[in-house]
């Protein structure tokens, strides 16, 4: 067990992925149950995501789901990974997080992204278009202003004003530049694009400007990590998500997760199989020893302070076992066991 691995924080993002043969409400309840489990294991944060009109994702209202998670847990930090700011008015987002922080003081994180939906239909339903993402920096500034009480409108965000809810920027595309200029912690992934990720981290640290919210850079790296008794079992954890991603790339819709054994017997076109095989590569997956070695390398390369694990799979018990094994690797179980 390395000092780098045990000194980094480890957190979890659950996307509330729906599964074949199971309902969206079940997926949301699964998310809440997982939050309780990873809290017992000693993980630092538990975040939920925002997706709209996606058959394979039940999590469409992250602040609502975060409230359910926070109410079902006692100590783990709870937040969003993230609220897609271009979809919302900054005042409303400030009010929502103000309510969360008031109800669960000292436990709420505000992860913010700049996506405006995956399809034209979703963007139209939201009253947005692709260009709205270009306003993210200004929207972020306005949002943070509601907490500081600096809005030029003369309006005050209640109960957000005067509260401190840690903001994080999800660094996709220009996100690293925006996070650095705003002086905010940055969440960056995924692990499959390692060179691009390292360039983004270097750019962020070089251009970081200290702010009210953070005096120095704080890097969270995110991605899929799967741990099992054998390398083959760990790889099977990746199969459902890899197939769903391949299907979405070839059919235009992101489906519920199928069991790994069903995927392995499916016929695929050459194009679909190419996306599927690509989706299996580049993640951190293997036995505890193998994953510990890969994490050590990753943390040496990035000098990140935190790892946000984003693994999704059909078998929820195997997913929980993966988180248990990762907790052993990173020393979390010992920390969680102490009073």
mmCIF file of C-alpha atoms in Angstrom:
data_model
loop_
_atom_site.group_PDB
_atom_site.id
_atom_site.type_symbol
_atom_site.label_atom_id
_atom_site.label_comp_id
_atom_site.label_asym_id
_atom_site.label_seq_id
_atom_site.Cartn_x
_atom_site.Cartn_y
_atom_site.Cartn_z
ATOM 1 C CA UNK A 1 0.000 0.000 0.000
ATOM 2 C CA UNK A 2 1.753 3.167 -1.180
ATOM 3 C CA UNK A 3 1.880 6.502 0.606
ATOM 4 C CA UNK A 4 0.573 8.216 -2.536
ATOM 5 C CA UNK A 5 -2.477 5.981 -2.696
ATOM 6 C CA UNK A 6 -3.265 6.209 0.998
ATOM 7 C CA UNK A 7 -2.758 9.993 1.157
ATOM 8 C CA UNK A 8 -5.138 10.749 -1.740
ATOM 9 C CA UNK A 9 -8.852 11.101 -1.160
ATOM 10 C CA UNK A 10 -11.183 8.654 -2.890
ATOM 11 C CA UNK A 11 -14.763 9.509 -3.780
ATOM 12 C CA UNK A 12 -17.652 8.057 -5.797
ATOM 13 C CA UNK A 13 -19.901 9.348 -8.587
ATOM 14 C CA UNK A 14 -22.967 7.217 -9.304
ATOM 15 C CA UNK A 15 -24.909 8.035 -12.486
ATOM 16 C CA UNK A 16 -28.066 6.151 -11.433
ATOM 17 C CA UNK A 17 -27.729 3.917 -14.493
ATOM 18 C CA UNK A 18 -30.870 1.973 -15.310
ATOM 19 C CA UNK A 19 -30.529 -1.755 -15.974
ATOM 20 C CA UNK A 20 -32.377 -4.133 -18.230
ATOM 21 C CA UNK A 21 -35.306 -5.634 -16.336
ATOM 22 C CA UNK A 22 -35.219 -2.879 -13.703
ATOM 23 C CA UNK A 23 -36.998 0.476 -13.475
ATOM 24 C CA UNK A 24 -35.762 4.054 -13.185
ATOM 25 C CA UNK A 25 -37.100 4.345 -9.612
ATOM 26 C CA UNK A 26 -35.092 1.230 -8.710
ATOM 27 C CA UNK A 27 -31.956 2.869 -10.123
ATOM 28 C CA UNK A 28 -32.476 5.917 -7.915
ATOM 29 C CA UNK A 29 -32.988 3.769 -4.823
ATOM 30 C CA UNK A 30 -29.860 1.786 -5.788
ATOM 31 C CA UNK A 31 -27.937 5.066 -5.790
ATOM 32 C CA UNK A 32 -29.086 5.915 -2.267
ATOM 33 C CA UNK A 33 -28.205 2.416 -1.051
ATOM 34 C CA UNK A 34 -24.762 2.629 -2.620
ATOM 35 C CA UNK A 35 -24.169 5.955 -0.886
ATOM 36 C CA UNK A 36 -24.795 4.332 2.490
ATOM 37 C CA UNK A 37 -22.389 1.516 1.666
ATOM 38 C CA UNK A 38 -19.515 3.676 0.457
ATOM 39 C CA UNK A 39 -19.970 5.948 3.468
ATOM 40 C CA UNK A 40 -19.398 2.910 5.699
ATOM 41 C CA UNK A 41 -16.271 2.119 3.680
ATOM 42 C CA UNK A 42 -14.855 5.587 4.347
ATOM 43 C CA UNK A 43 -15.076 7.272 0.933
ATOM 44 C CA UNK A 44 -14.801 11.058 1.062
ATOM 45 C CA UNK A 45 -17.632 12.217 -1.242
ATOM 46 C CA UNK A 46 -20.642 10.803 -3.021
ATOM 47 C CA UNK A 47 -21.817 12.685 -6.107
ATOM 48 C CA UNK A 48 -24.759 12.308 -8.489
ATOM 49 C CA UNK A 49 -25.148 13.475 -12.083
ATOM 50 C CA UNK A 50 -27.550 15.301 -14.414
ATOM 51 C CA UNK A 51 -28.840 13.741 -17.629
ATOM 52 C CA UNK A 52 -32.047 14.498 -19.511
ATOM 53 C CA UNK A 53 -34.078 12.242 -21.776
ATOM 54 C CA UNK A 54 -31.608 9.341 -21.553
ATOM 55 C CA UNK A 55 -33.200 5.849 -21.353
ATOM 56 C CA UNK A 56 -30.147 4.502 -19.555
ATOM 57 C CA UNK A 57 -29.918 7.138 -16.801
ATOM 58 C CA UNK A 58 -32.524 7.872 -14.112
ATOM 59 C CA UNK A 59 -30.650 10.793 -12.520
ATOM 60 C CA UNK A 60 -32.220 13.877 -14.090
ATOM 61 C CA UNK A 61 -32.524 16.140 -11.018
ATOM 62 C CA UNK A 62 -29.184 16.077 -9.172
ATOM 63 C CA UNK A 63 -29.994 18.499 -6.357
ATOM 64 C CA UNK A 64 -33.156 16.539 -5.534
ATOM 65 C CA UNK A 65 -31.256 13.254 -5.546
ATOM 66 C CA UNK A 66 -28.425 14.801 -3.523
ATOM 67 C CA UNK A 67 -30.985 15.739 -0.857
ATOM 68 C CA UNK A 68 -32.165 12.116 -0.698
ATOM 69 C CA UNK A 69 -28.567 10.876 -0.434
ATOM 70 C CA UNK A 70 -27.649 13.398 2.248
ATOM 71 C CA UNK A 71 -30.773 12.505 4.227
ATOM 72 C CA UNK A 72 -29.887 8.799 4.094
ATOM 73 C CA UNK A 73 -26.261 9.272 5.200
ATOM 74 C CA UNK A 74 -24.564 10.906 8.163
ATOM 75 C CA UNK A 75 -21.019 12.047 7.416
ATOM 76 C CA UNK A 76 -19.992 11.599 3.783
ATOM 77 C CA UNK A 77 -19.857 14.757 1.672
ATOM 78 C CA UNK A 78 -22.652 14.861 -0.915
ATOM 79 C CA UNK A 79 -22.794 16.771 -4.164
ATOM 80 C CA UNK A 80 -23.257 16.899 -7.891
ATOM 81 C CA UNK A 81 -21.024 15.771 -10.679
ATOM 82 C CA UNK A 82 -22.496 17.947 -11.863
ATOM 83 C CA UNK A 83 -25.296 20.419 -12.280
ATOM 84 C CA UNK A 84 -25.117 21.522 -15.923
ATOM 85 C CA UNK A 85 -25.187 25.262 -15.366
ATOM 86 C CA UNK A 86 -26.215 26.313 -18.913
ATOM 87 C CA UNK A 87 -29.498 24.430 -18.351
ATOM 88 C CA UNK A 88 -30.484 26.567 -15.349
ATOM 89 C CA UNK A 89 -30.689 30.108 -14.037
ATOM 90 C CA UNK A 90 -27.744 30.720 -11.670
ATOM 91 C CA UNK A 91 -30.056 32.244 -9.035
ATOM 92 C CA UNK A 92 -32.149 29.064 -8.893
ATOM 93 C CA UNK A 93 -29.034 26.894 -8.631
ATOM 94 C CA UNK A 94 -27.725 29.075 -5.783
ATOM 95 C CA UNK A 95 -31.051 28.772 -3.981
ATOM 96 C CA UNK A 96 -31.091 24.986 -4.363
ATOM 97 C CA UNK A 97 -27.588 24.560 -2.970
ATOM 98 C CA UNK A 98 -28.358 27.093 -0.263
ATOM 99 C CA UNK A 99 -31.238 24.906 0.866
ATOM 100 C CA UNK A 100 -29.051 21.778 0.758
ATOM 101 C CA UNK A 101 -26.278 23.425 2.766
ATOM 102 C CA UNK A 102 -28.805 24.736 5.295
ATOM 103 C CA UNK A 103 -30.271 21.274 5.808
ATOM 104 C CA UNK A 104 -26.939 19.402 5.773
ATOM 105 C CA UNK A 105 -24.343 21.977 6.915
ATOM 106 C CA UNK A 106 -20.722 21.296 6.054
ATOM 107 C CA UNK A 107 -21.497 18.300 3.825
ATOM 108 C CA UNK A 108 -22.554 19.744 0.465
ATOM 109 C CA UNK A 109 -20.425 20.136 -2.704
ATOM 110 C CA UNK A 110 -21.427 22.037 -5.839
ATOM 111 C CA UNK A 111 -19.949 20.325 -8.910
ATOM 112 C CA UNK A 112 -20.748 22.319 -12.054
ATOM 113 C CA UNK A 113 -20.538 21.426 -15.744
ATOM 114 C CA UNK A 114 -21.140 23.171 -19.048
ATOM 115 C CA UNK A 115 -22.991 20.527 -21.100
ATOM 116 C CA UNK A 116 -26.286 21.525 -22.710
ATOM 117 C CA UNK A 117 -27.651 18.075 -23.544
ATOM 118 C CA UNK A 118 -26.606 15.281 -25.868
ATOM 119 C CA UNK A 119 -29.213 15.652 -28.596
ATOM 120 C CA UNK A 120 -31.029 18.401 -30.481
ATOM 121 C CA UNK A 121 -34.320 17.182 -29.017
ATOM 122 C CA UNK A 122 -33.106 17.468 -25.429
ATOM 123 C CA UNK A 123 -31.641 20.915 -26.056
ATOM 124 C CA UNK A 124 -34.894 22.067 -27.625
ATOM 125 C CA UNK A 125 -36.892 20.700 -24.675
ATOM 126 C CA UNK A 126 -34.604 22.608 -22.302
ATOM 127 C CA UNK A 127 -34.861 25.777 -24.363
ATOM 128 C CA UNK A 128 -31.125 25.737 -25.002
ATOM 129 C CA UNK A 129 -28.713 25.283 -27.890
ATOM 130 C CA UNK A 130 -25.053 24.345 -28.215
ATOM 131 C CA UNK A 131 -23.893 27.962 -28.079
ATOM 132 C CA UNK A 132 -25.215 28.375 -24.530
ATOM 133 C CA UNK A 133 -22.181 26.446 -23.282
ATOM 134 C CA UNK A 134 -20.047 29.409 -24.331
ATOM 135 C CA UNK A 135 -21.620 31.481 -21.527
ATOM 136 C CA UNK A 136 -20.498 29.075 -18.809
ATOM 137 C CA UNK A 137 -17.759 31.313 -17.359
ATOM 138 C CA UNK A 138 -20.168 34.242 -16.984
ATOM 139 C CA UNK A 139 -22.867 31.989 -15.526
ATOM 140 C CA UNK A 140 -20.348 30.576 -13.059
ATOM 141 C CA UNK A 141 -19.331 34.077 -11.982
ATOM 142 C CA UNK A 142 -22.984 35.031 -11.504
ATOM 143 C CA UNK A 143 -23.683 31.877 -9.478
ATOM 144 C CA UNK A 144 -20.766 32.448 -7.119
ATOM 145 C CA UNK A 145 -21.863 36.081 -6.752
ATOM 146 C CA UNK A 146 -25.188 34.994 -5.303
ATOM 147 C CA UNK A 147 -23.329 33.317 -2.417
ATOM 148 C CA UNK A 148 -21.168 36.410 -1.852
ATOM 149 C CA UNK A 149 -24.076 38.850 -2.070
ATOM 150 C CA UNK A 150 -22.536 40.783 -4.958
ATOM 151 C CA UNK A 151 -25.342 40.657 -7.528
ATOM 152 C CA UNK A 152 -25.853 44.057 -9.224
ATOM 153 C CA UNK A 153 -29.613 43.335 -9.350
ATOM 154 C CA UNK A 154 -30.122 44.189 -5.690
ATOM 155 C CA UNK A 155 -31.761 40.770 -5.259
ATOM 156 C CA UNK A 156 -30.505 38.448 -2.532
ATOM 157 C CA UNK A 157 -30.405 34.660 -2.883
ATOM 158 C CA UNK A 158 -32.059 33.118 0.144
ATOM 159 C CA UNK A 159 -30.800 31.122 1.970
ATOM 160 C CA UNK A 160 -27.613 30.874 -0.118
ATOM 161 C CA UNK A 161 -26.138 34.307 0.580
ATOM 162 C CA UNK A 162 -23.414 34.105 3.187
ATOM 163 C CA UNK A 163 -23.088 30.318 2.977
ATOM 164 C CA UNK A 164 -19.974 28.566 1.707
ATOM 165 C CA UNK A 165 -20.712 25.633 -0.594
ATOM 166 C CA UNK A 166 -17.459 24.421 -2.208
ATOM 167 C CA UNK A 167 -17.699 24.763 -6.019
ATOM 168 C CA UNK A 168 -15.928 22.422 -8.443
ATOM 169 C CA UNK A 169 -15.621 22.815 -12.217
ATOM 170 C CA UNK A 170 -16.000 19.723 -14.399
ATOM 171 C CA UNK A 171 -13.184 20.253 -16.888
ATOM 172 C CA UNK A 172 -14.402 19.258 -20.320
ATOM 173 C CA UNK A 173 -12.948 21.220 -23.236
ATOM 174 C CA UNK A 174 -12.307 24.735 -21.948
ATOM 175 C CA UNK A 175 -13.131 23.757 -18.376
ATOM 176 C CA UNK A 176 -9.506 23.733 -17.196
ATOM 177 C CA UNK A 177 -9.033 27.350 -18.287
ATOM 178 C CA UNK A 178 -12.293 28.422 -16.659
ATOM 179 C CA UNK A 179 -11.477 26.625 -13.396
ATOM 180 C CA UNK A 180 -8.008 28.187 -13.279
ATOM 181 C CA UNK A 181 -9.233 31.727 -13.948
ATOM 182 C CA UNK A 182 -12.010 31.411 -11.379
ATOM 183 C CA UNK A 183 -9.662 29.909 -8.795
ATOM 184 C CA UNK A 184 -11.781 26.800 -8.261
ATOM 185 C CA UNK A 185 -11.063 23.100 -7.727
ATOM 186 C CA UNK A 186 -11.167 21.099 -10.968
ATOM 187 C CA UNK A 187 -12.522 17.637 -11.778
ATOM 188 C CA UNK A 188 -10.939 16.172 -14.904
ATOM 189 C CA UNK A 189 -11.220 12.844 -16.779
ATOM 190 C CA UNK A 190 -11.338 10.437 -18.289
ATOM 191 C CA UNK A 191 -8.481 8.052 -17.625
ATOM 192 C CA UNK A 192 -8.489 6.730 -21.199
ATOM 193 C CA UNK A 193 -7.238 10.059 -22.554
ATOM 194 C CA UNK A 194 -4.214 10.202 -20.254
ATOM 195 C CA UNK A 195 -2.092 12.603 -22.324
ATOM 196 C CA UNK A 196 -4.956 15.047 -22.803
ATOM 197 C CA UNK A 197 -5.780 14.845 -19.105
ATOM 198 C CA UNK A 198 -2.176 15.602 -18.123
ATOM 199 C CA UNK A 199 -2.102 18.616 -20.468
ATOM 200 C CA UNK A 200 -5.294 19.905 -18.885
ATOM 201 C CA UNK A 201 -3.897 19.498 -15.373
ATOM 202 C CA UNK A 202 -0.654 21.277 -16.280
ATOM 203 C CA UNK A 203 -2.586 24.138 -17.889
ATOM 204 C CA UNK A 204 -4.831 24.445 -14.830
ATOM 205 C CA UNK A 205 -1.958 24.556 -12.351
ATOM 206 C CA UNK A 206 0.055 27.011 -14.469
ATOM 207 C CA UNK A 207 -2.823 29.477 -14.864
ATOM 208 C CA UNK A 208 -4.509 29.089 -11.480
ATOM 209 C CA UNK A 209 -5.487 32.337 -9.754
ATOM 210 C CA UNK A 210 -6.152 32.138 -5.991
ATOM 211 C CA UNK A 211 -9.689 33.096 -5.047
ATOM 212 C CA UNK A 212 -12.099 33.352 -2.140
ATOM 213 C CA UNK A 213 -12.949 29.700 -2.783
ATOM 214 C CA UNK A 214 -9.459 28.177 -3.088
ATOM 215 C CA UNK A 215 -5.974 29.488 -2.328
ATOM 216 C CA UNK A 216 -4.202 26.859 -4.441
ATOM 217 C CA UNK A 217 -4.997 24.361 -7.214
ATOM 218 C CA UNK A 218 -6.984 21.281 -6.296
ATOM 219 C CA UNK A 219 -7.176 18.454 -8.835
ATOM 220 C CA UNK A 220 -9.710 15.639 -8.815
ATOM 221 C CA UNK A 221 -9.149 12.978 -11.484
ATOM 222 C CA UNK A 222 -12.191 10.934 -12.478
ATOM 223 C CA UNK A 223 -12.713 7.669 -14.285
ATOM 224 C CA UNK A 224 -13.678 4.021 -14.182
ATOM 225 C CA UNK A 225 -11.902 1.752 -11.697
ATOM 226 C CA UNK A 226 -12.920 -1.910 -11.440
ATOM 227 C CA UNK A 227 -11.415 -4.297 -8.892
ATOM 228 C CA UNK A 228 -12.194 -8.015 -8.597
ATOM 229 C CA UNK A 229 -10.677 -11.325 -7.531
ATOM 230 C CA UNK A 230 -9.324 -11.898 -11.050
ATOM 231 C CA UNK A 231 -8.441 -9.641 -13.963
ATOM 232 C CA UNK A 232 -11.118 -11.361 -16.070
ATOM 233 C CA UNK A 233 -13.843 -10.646 -13.491
ATOM 234 C CA UNK A 234 -12.752 -7.014 -13.327
ATOM 235 C CA UNK A 235 -12.906 -6.726 -17.114
ATOM 236 C CA UNK A 236 -16.430 -8.179 -17.098
ATOM 237 C CA UNK A 237 -17.494 -5.306 -14.880
ATOM 238 C CA UNK A 238 -16.646 -2.984 -17.791
ATOM 239 C CA UNK A 239 -18.660 -4.915 -20.400
ATOM 240 C CA UNK A 240 -22.193 -3.487 -19.865
ATOM 241 C CA UNK A 241 -21.103 0.156 -19.989
ATOM 242 C CA UNK A 242 -18.786 -0.440 -22.958
ATOM 243 C CA UNK A 243 -21.625 -2.024 -24.935
ATOM 244 C CA UNK A 244 -24.115 0.724 -23.998
ATOM 245 C CA UNK A 245 -21.632 3.367 -25.129
ATOM 246 C CA UNK A 246 -20.999 1.510 -28.395
ATOM 247 C CA UNK A 247 -24.744 1.199 -28.973
ATOM 248 C CA UNK A 248 -25.255 4.919 -28.377
ATOM 249 C CA UNK A 249 -22.493 5.773 -30.853
ATOM 250 C CA UNK A 250 -24.111 3.623 -33.572
ATOM 251 C CA UNK A 251 -27.838 4.036 -32.807
ATOM 252 C CA UNK A 252 -28.085 7.526 -31.307
ATOM 253 C CA UNK A 253 -29.592 6.538 -27.959
ATOM 254 C CA UNK A 254 -27.983 5.466 -24.685
ATOM 255 C CA UNK A 255 -29.736 2.265 -23.473
ATOM 256 C CA UNK A 256 -30.065 0.627 -20.051
ATOM 257 C CA UNK A 257 -27.190 -1.585 -18.989
ATOM 258 C CA UNK A 258 -27.458 -5.244 -20.057
ATOM 259 C CA UNK A 259 -25.915 -8.173 -18.153
ATOM 260 C CA UNK A 260 -22.344 -8.928 -19.251
ATOM 261 C CA UNK A 261 -23.264 -12.474 -20.288
ATOM 262 C CA UNK A 262 -25.906 -11.190 -22.711
ATOM 263 C CA UNK A 263 -23.475 -8.717 -24.284
ATOM 264 C CA UNK A 264 -20.900 -11.426 -24.871
ATOM 265 C CA UNK A 265 -23.374 -13.348 -27.038
ATOM 266 C CA UNK A 266 -24.623 -10.390 -29.074
ATOM 267 C CA UNK A 267 -23.888 -9.998 -32.791
ATOM 268 C CA UNK A 268 -22.257 -6.626 -33.538
ATOM 269 C CA UNK A 269 -21.479 -4.769 -36.713
ATOM 270 C CA UNK A 270 -17.825 -4.038 -37.394
ATOM 271 C CA UNK A 271 -18.333 -0.395 -36.423
ATOM 272 C CA UNK A 272 -20.205 -1.258 -33.246
ATOM 273 C CA UNK A 273 -17.593 -3.832 -32.211
ATOM 274 C CA UNK A 274 -14.864 -1.257 -32.768
ATOM 275 C CA UNK A 275 -16.547 1.159 -30.357
ATOM 276 C CA UNK A 276 -17.187 -1.703 -27.908
ATOM 277 C CA UNK A 277 -13.566 -2.870 -27.836
ATOM 278 C CA UNK A 278 -12.398 0.716 -27.492
ATOM 279 C CA UNK A 279 -14.798 1.172 -24.573
ATOM 280 C CA UNK A 280 -13.148 -1.690 -22.700
ATOM 281 C CA UNK A 281 -9.651 -0.218 -22.987
ATOM 282 C CA UNK A 282 -7.843 2.429 -20.993
ATOM 283 C CA UNK A 283 -9.643 2.036 -17.670
ATOM 284 C CA UNK A 284 -8.043 0.904 -14.421
ATOM 285 C CA UNK A 285 -9.227 -2.674 -13.958
ATOM 286 C CA UNK A 286 -7.768 -5.811 -12.421
ATOM 287 C CA UNK A 287 -6.938 -7.512 -9.160
ATOM 288 C CA UNK A 288 -6.181 -5.512 -6.016
ATOM 289 C CA UNK A 289 -2.454 -5.810 -6.675
ATOM 290 C CA UNK A 290 -2.786 -4.717 -10.305
ATOM 291 C CA UNK A 291 -5.052 -1.770 -9.491
ATOM 292 C CA UNK A 292 -2.816 -0.642 -6.632
ATOM 293 C CA UNK A 293 0.125 -0.504 -9.042
ATOM 294 C CA UNK A 294 -1.850 1.426 -11.675
ATOM 295 C CA UNK A 295 -3.155 3.894 -9.099
ATOM 296 C CA UNK A 296 0.368 4.516 -7.848
ATOM 297 C CA UNK A 297 1.465 5.331 -11.411
ATOM 298 C CA UNK A 298 -1.567 7.540 -12.047
ATOM 299 C CA UNK A 299 -1.075 9.558 -8.872
ATOM 300 C CA UNK A 300 2.635 9.991 -9.606
ATOM 301 C CA UNK A 301 1.820 11.295 -13.098
ATOM 302 C CA UNK A 302 -0.945 13.660 -12.045
ATOM 303 C CA UNK A 303 -0.103 14.608 -8.439
ATOM 304 C CA UNK A 304 -3.876 14.751 -7.986
ATOM 305 C CA UNK A 305 -5.270 15.238 -4.510
ATOM 306 C CA UNK A 306 -8.386 13.152 -5.128
ATOM 307 C CA UNK A 307 -9.784 10.347 -7.291
ATOM 308 C CA UNK A 308 -13.483 10.316 -8.223
ATOM 309 C CA UNK A 309 -14.518 6.783 -9.211
ATOM 310 C CA UNK A 310 -17.272 6.717 -11.844
ATOM 311 C CA UNK A 311 -17.746 2.988 -12.471
ATOM 312 C CA UNK A 312 -21.126 1.759 -13.755
ATOM 313 C CA UNK A 313 -22.093 -1.881 -14.309
ATOM 314 C CA UNK A 314 -25.133 -4.161 -14.375
ATOM 315 C CA UNK A 315 -24.225 -6.290 -11.351
ATOM 316 C CA UNK A 316 -24.659 -4.042 -8.323
ATOM 317 C CA UNK A 317 -23.224 -6.589 -5.891
ATOM 318 C CA UNK A 318 -20.089 -6.913 -8.033
ATOM 319 C CA UNK A 319 -19.903 -3.101 -8.133
ATOM 320 C CA UNK A 320 -20.068 -2.904 -4.350
ATOM 321 C CA UNK A 321 -17.426 -5.641 -4.067
ATOM 322 C CA UNK A 322 -15.207 -3.540 -6.347
ATOM 323 C CA UNK A 323 -15.605 -0.557 -4.023
ATOM 324 C CA UNK A 324 -14.814 -2.758 -1.005
ATOM 325 C CA UNK A 325 -11.625 -3.999 -2.654
ATOM 326 C CA UNK A 326 -10.640 -0.468 -3.663
ATOM 327 C CA UNK A 327 -11.185 0.637 -0.064
ATOM 328 C CA UNK A 328 -8.720 -2.025 1.064
ATOM 329 C CA UNK A 329 -6.144 -0.882 -1.487
ATOM 330 C CA UNK A 330 -6.417 2.743 -0.396
ATOM 331 C CA UNK A 331 -6.607 2.152 3.344
ATOM 332 C CA UNK A 332 -10.169 3.425 3.656
ATOM 333 C CA UNK A 333 -11.526 0.449 5.552
ATOM 334 C CA UNK A 334 -9.140 1.028 8.430
ATOM 335 C CA UNK A 335 -10.062 4.699 8.549
ATOM 336 C CA UNK A 336 -13.778 3.905 8.472
ATOM 337 C CA UNK A 337 -13.440 1.374 11.260
ATOM 338 C CA UNK A 338 -11.978 3.886 13.705
ATOM 339 C CA UNK A 339 -14.511 5.620 16.015
#
